[in-house]
GROMACS .gro file of N, CA and C in nm:
model
  249
    1ILE      N    1  -0.289   0.720  -1.321
    1ILE     CA    2  -0.387   0.677  -1.222
    1ILE      C    3  -0.509   0.768  -1.238
    2GLU      N    4  -0.621   0.709  -1.266
    2GLU     CA    5  -0.739   0.790  -1.286
    2GLU      C    6  -0.798   0.836  -1.154
    3ARG      N    7  -0.847   0.960  -1.157
    3ARG     CA    8  -0.916   1.012  -1.039
    3ARG      C    9  -1.055   0.952  -1.031
    4SER      N   10  -1.106   0.947  -0.911
    4SER     CA   11  -1.241   0.898  -0.886
    4SER      C   12  -1.316   1.004  -0.807
    5LYS      N   13  -1.445   1.013  -0.831
    5LYS     CA   14  -1.525   1.107  -0.754
    5LYS      C   15  -1.548   1.058  -0.611
    6THR      N   16  -1.529   0.928  -0.588
    6THR     CA   17  -1.563   0.873  -0.457
    6THR      C   18  -1.443   0.839  -0.370
    7GLU      N   19  -1.337   0.785  -0.427
    7GLU     CA   20  -1.221   0.750  -0.345
    7GLU      C   21  -1.093   0.756  -0.426
    8ASN      N   22  -0.984   0.772  -0.359
    8ASN     CA   23  -0.853   0.779  -0.424
    8ASN      C   24  -0.780   0.647  -0.403
    9ASP      N   25  -0.707   0.603  -0.502
    9ASP     CA   26  -0.634   0.478  -0.495
    9ASP      C   27  -0.490   0.507  -0.452
   10TYR      N   28  -0.471   0.527  -0.322
   10TYR     CA   29  -0.339   0.560  -0.270
   10TYR      C   30  -0.242   0.442  -0.282
   11PHE      N   31  -0.293   0.321  -0.272
   11PHE     CA   32  -0.206   0.204  -0.287
   11PHE      C   33  -0.145   0.202  -0.427
   12LEU      N   34  -0.228   0.222  -0.529
   12LEU     CA   35  -0.178   0.225  -0.666
   12LEU      C   36  -0.080   0.340  -0.686
   13LEU      N   37  -0.109   0.454  -0.627
   13LEU     CA   38  -0.019   0.569  -0.635
   13LEU      C   39   0.119   0.532  -0.580
   14GLN      N   40   0.122   0.471  -0.463
   14GLN     CA   41   0.249   0.436  -0.403
   14GLN      C   42   0.323   0.329  -0.483
   15GLN      N   43   0.249   0.235  -0.541
   15GLN     CA   44   0.313   0.133  -0.624
   15GLN      C   45   0.380   0.198  -0.746
   16TYR      N   46   0.312   0.292  -0.806
   16TYR     CA   47   0.367   0.364  -0.921
   16TYR      C   48   0.490   0.445  -0.881
   17LEU      N   49   0.481   0.514  -0.766
   17LEU     CA   50   0.595   0.593  -0.718
   17LEU      C   51   0.715   0.505  -0.684
   18MET      N   52   0.690   0.385  -0.635
   18MET     CA   53   0.800   0.293  -0.605
   18MET      C   54   0.873   0.253  -0.734
   19GLN      N   55   0.799   0.237  -0.843
   19GLN     CA   56   0.862   0.206  -0.972
   19GLN      C   57   0.950   0.322  -1.018
   20ILE      N   58   0.900   0.444  -1.001
   20ILE     CA   59   0.978   0.561  -1.039
   20ILE      C   60   1.103   0.571  -0.952
   21LYS      N   61   1.087   0.546  -0.822
   21LYS     CA   62   1.201   0.553  -0.730
   21LYS      C   63   1.308   0.451  -0.767
   22GLU      N   64   1.267   0.333  -0.813
   22GLU     CA   65   1.364   0.233  -0.856
   22GLU      C   66   1.448   0.283  -0.973
   23LYS      N   67   1.386   0.359  -1.063
   23LYS     CA   68   1.459   0.413  -1.178
   23LYS      C   69   1.547   0.532  -1.140
   24TYR      N   70   1.503   0.609  -1.040
   24TYR     CA   71   1.575   0.730  -0.998
   24TYR      C   72   1.596   0.727  -0.846
   25PRO      N   73   1.679   0.638  -0.797
   25PRO     CA   74   1.692   0.618  -0.651
   25PRO      C   75   1.745   0.739  -0.575
   26GLU      N   76   1.819   0.826  -0.639
   26GLU     CA   77   1.875   0.943  -0.570
   26GLU      C   78   1.777   1.061  -0.564
   27GLU      N   79   1.671   1.054  -0.643
   27GLU     CA   80   1.575   1.165  -0.650
   27GLU      C   81   1.494   1.174  -0.521
   28LYS      N   82   1.482   1.297  -0.469
   28LYS     CA   83   1.406   1.319  -0.346
   28LYS      C   84   1.291   1.417  -0.366
   29ASP      N   85   1.291   1.488  -0.479
   29ASP     CA   86   1.191   1.593  -0.504
   29ASP      C   87   1.071   1.540  -0.580
   30ILE      N   88   0.956   1.598  -0.548
   30ILE     CA   89   0.834   1.572  -0.623
   30ILE      C   90   0.752   1.700  -0.625
   31MET      N   91   0.686   1.725  -0.738
   31MET     CA   92   0.600   1.842  -0.753
   31MET      C   93   0.457   1.794  -0.769
   32LEU      N   94   0.369   1.839  -0.681
   32LEU     CA   95   0.227   1.808  -0.691
   32LEU      C   96   0.158   1.925  -0.757
   33MET      N   97   0.093   1.900  -0.870
   33MET     CA   98   0.020   2.003  -0.943
   33MET      C   99  -0.127   1.989  -0.904
   34LEU      N  100  -0.177   2.084  -0.827
   34LEU     CA  101  -0.311   2.075  -0.769
   34LEU      C  102  -0.414   2.145  -0.856
   35GLU      N  103  -0.516   2.069  -0.893
   35GLU     CA  104  -0.626   2.125  -0.970
   35GLU      C  105  -0.722   2.196  -0.875
   36PRO      N  106  -0.797   2.292  -0.927
   36PRO     CA  107  -0.897   2.360  -0.843
   36PRO      C  108  -0.996   2.258  -0.786
   37GLY      N  109  -1.036   2.280  -0.662
   37GLY     CA  110  -1.136   2.193  -0.600
   37GLY      C  111  -1.080   2.077  -0.521
   38ILE      N  112  -0.948   2.056  -0.525
   38ILE     CA  113  -0.888   1.949  -0.445
   38ILE      C  114  -0.898   1.988  -0.298
   39THR      N  115  -0.948   1.898  -0.216
   39THR     CA  116  -0.968   1.931  -0.075
   39THR      C  117  -0.836   1.929   0.001
   40TYR      N  118  -0.835   2.001   0.111
   40TYR     CA  119  -0.717   2.006   0.198
   40TYR      C  120  -0.681   1.865   0.246
   41ASP      N  121  -0.781   1.787   0.285
   41ASP     CA  122  -0.757   1.651   0.334
   41ASP      C  123  -0.691   1.564   0.227
   42THR      N  124  -0.733   1.581   0.102
   42THR     CA  125  -0.673   1.504  -0.007
   42THR      C  126  -0.528   1.546  -0.030
   43ILE      N  127  -0.502   1.676  -0.025
   43ILE     CA  128  -0.365   1.726  -0.042
   43ILE      C  129  -0.273   1.665   0.063
   44ILE      N  130  -0.317   1.670   0.189
   44ILE     CA  131  -0.235   1.615   0.298
   44ILE      C  132  -0.217   1.465   0.282
   45ALA      N  133  -0.323   1.394   0.245
   45ALA     CA  134  -0.313   1.249   0.228
   45ALA      C  135  -0.214   1.214   0.117
   46VAL      N  136  -0.218   1.287   0.006
   46VAL     CA  137  -0.125   1.261  -0.104
   46VAL      C  138   0.017   1.295  -0.061
   47MET      N  139   0.035   1.409   0.006
   47MET     CA  140   0.168   1.447   0.051
   47MET      C  141   0.228   1.340   0.143
   48ASP      N  142   0.148   1.288   0.233
   48ASP     CA  143   0.196   1.183   0.323
   48ASP      C  144   0.240   1.059   0.245
   49ARG      N  145   0.164   1.025   0.142
   49ARG     CA  146   0.191   0.902   0.068
   49ARG      C  147   0.304   0.913  -0.034
   50VAL      N  148   0.338   1.033  -0.077
   50VAL     CA  149   0.449   1.045  -0.171
   50VAL      C  150   0.584   1.052  -0.099
   51LYS      N  151   0.581   1.080   0.030
   51LYS     CA  152   0.706   1.091   0.107
   51LYS      C  153   0.764   0.955   0.141
   52THR      N  154   0.681   0.865   0.191
   52THR     CA  155   0.727   0.732   0.233
   52THR      C  156   0.620   0.627   0.203
   53VAL      N  157   0.663   0.502   0.204
   53VAL     CA  158   0.571   0.390   0.188
   53VAL      C  159   0.606   0.285   0.293
   54ASP      N  160   0.505   0.225   0.351
   54ASP     CA  161   0.525   0.116   0.448
   54ASP      C  162   0.520  -0.017   0.374
   55GLN      N  163   0.619  -0.101   0.399
   55GLN     CA  164   0.625  -0.235   0.342
   55GLN      C  165   0.640  -0.335   0.455
   56VAL      N  166   0.569  -0.446   0.446
   56VAL     CA  167   0.581  -0.551   0.546
   56VAL      C  168   0.688  -0.648   0.499
   57ILE      N  169   0.791  -0.660   0.582
   57ILE     CA  170   0.902  -0.751   0.554
   57ILE      C  171   0.916  -0.844   0.674
   58VAL      N  172   0.889  -0.972   0.653
   58VAL     CA  173   0.899  -1.073   0.758
   58VAL      C  174   0.830  -1.026   0.886
   59ASN      N  175   0.703  -0.997   0.875
   59ASN     CA  176   0.618  -0.957   0.989
   59ASN      C  177   0.661  -0.828   1.056
   60GLU      N  178   0.735  -0.746   0.987
   60GLU     CA  179   0.777  -0.617   1.041
   60GLU      C  180   0.747  -0.509   0.937
   61VAL      N  181   0.691  -0.398   0.984
   61VAL     CA  182   0.663  -0.286   0.894
   61VAL      C  183   0.788  -0.200   0.882
   62VAL      N  184   0.834  -0.183   0.759
   62VAL     CA  185   0.952  -0.103   0.731
   62VAL      C  186   0.908   0.016   0.647
   63LYS      N  187   0.952   0.135   0.686
   63LYS     CA  188   0.916   0.257   0.615
   63LYS      C  189   1.029   0.290   0.517
   64TYR      N  190   0.993   0.299   0.388
   64TYR     CA  191   1.089   0.334   0.284
   64TYR      C  192   1.065   0.476   0.236
   65GLU      N  193   1.173   0.546   0.213
   65GLU     CA  194   1.163   0.682   0.164
   65GLU      C  195   1.133   0.681   0.014
   66LEU      N  196   1.037   0.763  -0.026
   66LEU     CA  197   1.008   0.782  -0.167
   66LEU      C  198   1.059   0.919  -0.209
   67PHE      N  199   0.973   1.020  -0.197
   67PHE     CA  200   1.008   1.156  -0.239
   67PHE      C  201   0.972   1.254  -0.126
   68PRO      N  202   1.062   1.271  -0.030
   68PRO     CA  203   1.029   1.350   0.090
   68PRO      C  204   1.025   1.501   0.069
   69ASP      N  205   1.084   1.551  -0.038
   69ASP     CA  206   1.086   1.695  -0.062
   69ASP      C  207   0.973   1.733  -0.156
   70VAL      N  208   0.859   1.769  -0.097
   70VAL     CA  209   0.736   1.793  -0.173
   70VAL      C  210   0.717   1.942  -0.197
   71SER      N  211   0.691   1.975  -0.323
   71SER     CA  212   0.652   2.111  -0.361
   71SER      C  213   0.512   2.104  -0.419
   72ILE      N  214   0.437   2.211  -0.403
   72ILE     CA  215   0.303   2.215  -0.461
   72ILE      C  216   0.287   2.338  -0.549
   73SER      N  217   0.201   2.324  -0.648
   73SER     CA  218   0.175   2.431  -0.741
   73SER      C  219   0.033   2.416  -0.793
   74ASP      N  220  -0.021   2.524  -0.847
   74ASP     CA  221  -0.152   2.517  -0.911
   74ASP      C  222  -0.138   2.456  -1.049
   75ALA      N  223  -0.231   2.373  -1.085
   75ALA     CA  224  -0.235   2.314  -1.220
   75ALA      C  225  -0.349   2.381  -1.295
   76LEU      N  226  -0.331   2.393  -1.423
   76LEU     CA  227  -0.440   2.444  -1.506
   76LEU      C  228  -0.546   2.337  -1.518
   77PRO      N  229  -0.673   2.374  -1.514
   77PRO     CA  230  -0.778   2.272  -1.529
   77PRO      C  231  -0.772   2.208  -1.668
   78ILE      N  232  -0.805   2.084  -1.674
   78ILE     CA  233  -0.807   2.010  -1.800
   78ILE      C  234  -0.938   2.042  -1.871
   79GLN      N  235  -0.932   2.077  -1.996
   79GLN     CA  236  -1.053   2.110  -2.073
   79GLN      C  237  -1.146   1.991  -2.074
   80GLY      N  238  -1.274   2.014  -2.042
   80GLY     CA  239  -1.372   1.908  -2.044
   80GLY      C  240  -1.372   1.822  -1.920
   81ASP      N  241  -1.290   1.853  -1.822
   81ASP     CA  242  -1.281   1.774  -1.699
   81ASP      C  243  -1.395   1.816  -1.608
   82ASP      N  244  -1.483   1.721  -1.575
   82ASP     CA  245  -1.597   1.754  -1.490
   82ASP      C  246  -1.593   1.687  -1.354
   83LEU      N  247  -1.475   1.637  -1.312
   83LEU     CA  248  -1.462   1.577  -1.178
   83LEU      C  249  -1.449   1.683  -1.073
   0.00000   0.00000   0.00000
């Protein structure tokens, strides 16, 4: 999922994570590698979205668990990355 300078595609992120969860249904851990300059609000928004996803099933919102055990770490900057 490509980063954008203007907005983050959280829907696409959750769709991708749902595919991973289907392959590894027992997995609960996820590691977020944070690049320098990531805002606190973005970190919290991503953490919220990797833990669970809301799905509408027959006019009812159902919350599904994705990866509730979140760890964070610093990532090395990518060479030539100007975002």
